[in-house]
Amino acid sequence: MHRRAFLRTSGAVALAALPAFSHAQAWPGKPVKIVVPFTPGGTTDFVARLVGLELGKLLGQPVIVENKPGGGTVIGVDAVAKSPADGYTLVCVANSFTANQTLLKNLPYDTLRDLKPVALMGMSEHVLATHPGSGIKNINDLRNVAKARPGTLSFASFGNGTSAHLSGEMLKSQMGLDIVHVPYKGQGPALTDLLGGQVTVMFGNWPEFRSHIESGKLVAVGMATAQRSVYAPAIATLAEQGVPIESNSWNGLLAPAGTPDIVVRRVNAEVNRALATPAVTEAFSKGGIASLSGSPEQFATFIQSEITKYAQVIRRANITT
């Protein structure tokens, strides 16, 4: 290439890269918002607020959490997908983000193209629980009551497409039960109705269910783990009772596609630092939440594997919304 033409081309490339570089140098110049597509009170909300508080200290700007539930998390995720790709709006997603790729038709966003993985944060094991008034204490009890009263029992979930929904459908399929799905906009309201006896059973996050089980307000039917949980070693697994279901809830941050990589890597690095702070490690340990970390690329690989996993579950059990 002629030297003058080369210089013109090089200068154009440099100028094109300048806005992104300048933006990254100035970022963050204002508060950062994390959208939680669930109601307050659940594990996703807890993780977002806990990590967000420490993240704000590390960034030197407040991190504001905004709950935007509805549509099986689609409303909140879509709002972020359509937000400016400037690093100031993130969304804290859970398993439903990957399940919706198969479960829901006509999503208003493209799961893989419209959002960029930033950081994986935490994972909570699930327990299948019921209220004392149900008379159910284990899987055999659940089978007997459901067979005696077909179509009258119900299972709650955090919403359509959530891990609690899919696990409940797997329970129905594996045990041949006729029980009704009752979706909520988050774990908080679902747990309230489970405690009140308005629904029969529910797969829920151990951190929120622990105190209710220990106080006797809820009965643990079984842990949805491969082996007995280190957080609840006295509770038998569902697999031990002949129903091999493993279920959990994970949480991670996504940004709108087009967010500068340098900003994504900055957020990822600071989230990993936040996860290592005493405030987060102690709260996670006390609550029974496993800390997860890694690079944006590792989170992207994890998301793809979860999409594949849930696609198999949904198709095998013929789950529809």
Steps between C-alpha positions, in 0.01 A plus 500: 500500500624855424638666813256793488201267454628280781526798734148610411369147568694466824377837618140406425533176697657683792223762505234230480647329805537824696139540622495149651837554663402842634171363630678220680749742652215713640281206606339494747411866516155446651302232691470154346161325496440126538154385392363196685219341293334360814310643794701595812571235758647213300857377461559688174399824669718420802807416290459809281469733799780340703752486214376834367575672830860377498532566128399861555777546756756360258376711207465819701139544380170383649354181355120523499282189484164529325244219508314455172306170520258343257479283192715224646784757531457606135384854585809588704746328266347665194521844663875456547551350154353819356694736732801704385813285480701734722567280803253679726217244477544133585258216570536225760362185339437147622429160343184628333710713264637184338178296525294770325705450185316170448188545710368827359422580141549850356735636766532879450881467518758255369645311796851470360526807276330779695668450838864460600613275788685694771540289814363193674444558872330234709304174513239375749390141544129420490289325759153360430280619785140494613293653780426293814129491427553291187589191704788433260842420647676316219470393136285196580255721687486739205433209262222358717322831556525598133368163384211517746408856398598543133492856369454659843864546603710787369862602469620860505786652304682832461330531158467322166834368378675536834701216650224440758245462218713258297588293806132477595419379150777239523353386832158459338647311207725266696236417761198504269320755716201717413587827679437857386771760433445841663754758372590814695708807411776401739591271787381745768126490423516127417661426837236708678221290349686176573531601866130585502399167346359651180731271297617149590869471409778705350863470392670795669841645571649361821607845634138623518348169609753408767358697794142393422601133488706525820211672680248242381297743289592292195581131455792394282393221266854467363805683368533522121871418507713210377638433849390624839557872524776635722249770596229248599662159564208371705252533211476204261539572130221437253731251328526299822122477491492374143445828313836616356441872449779754535400864509656832596488871432800690366544872450713702261527845345437587135543827312343622176683378191741764380619592848876564462707194586730710717200598715372141515843382616514775762162399641601132490822568689325709765220244543761232559663728757161565662434125527826467695417770757420386856151651480406286201682180595352501851147573377524234230637242743235575761224492242614185319597668174801374307719777362572479127739712301702495180537688173227630266600226255450230763158642584411498128596132479295428813195675350523291183524179702195600707300574183583151374418338835163667538407438137539128567296521821219702339471275195528174694228602746296678229482813716292788368394833650 
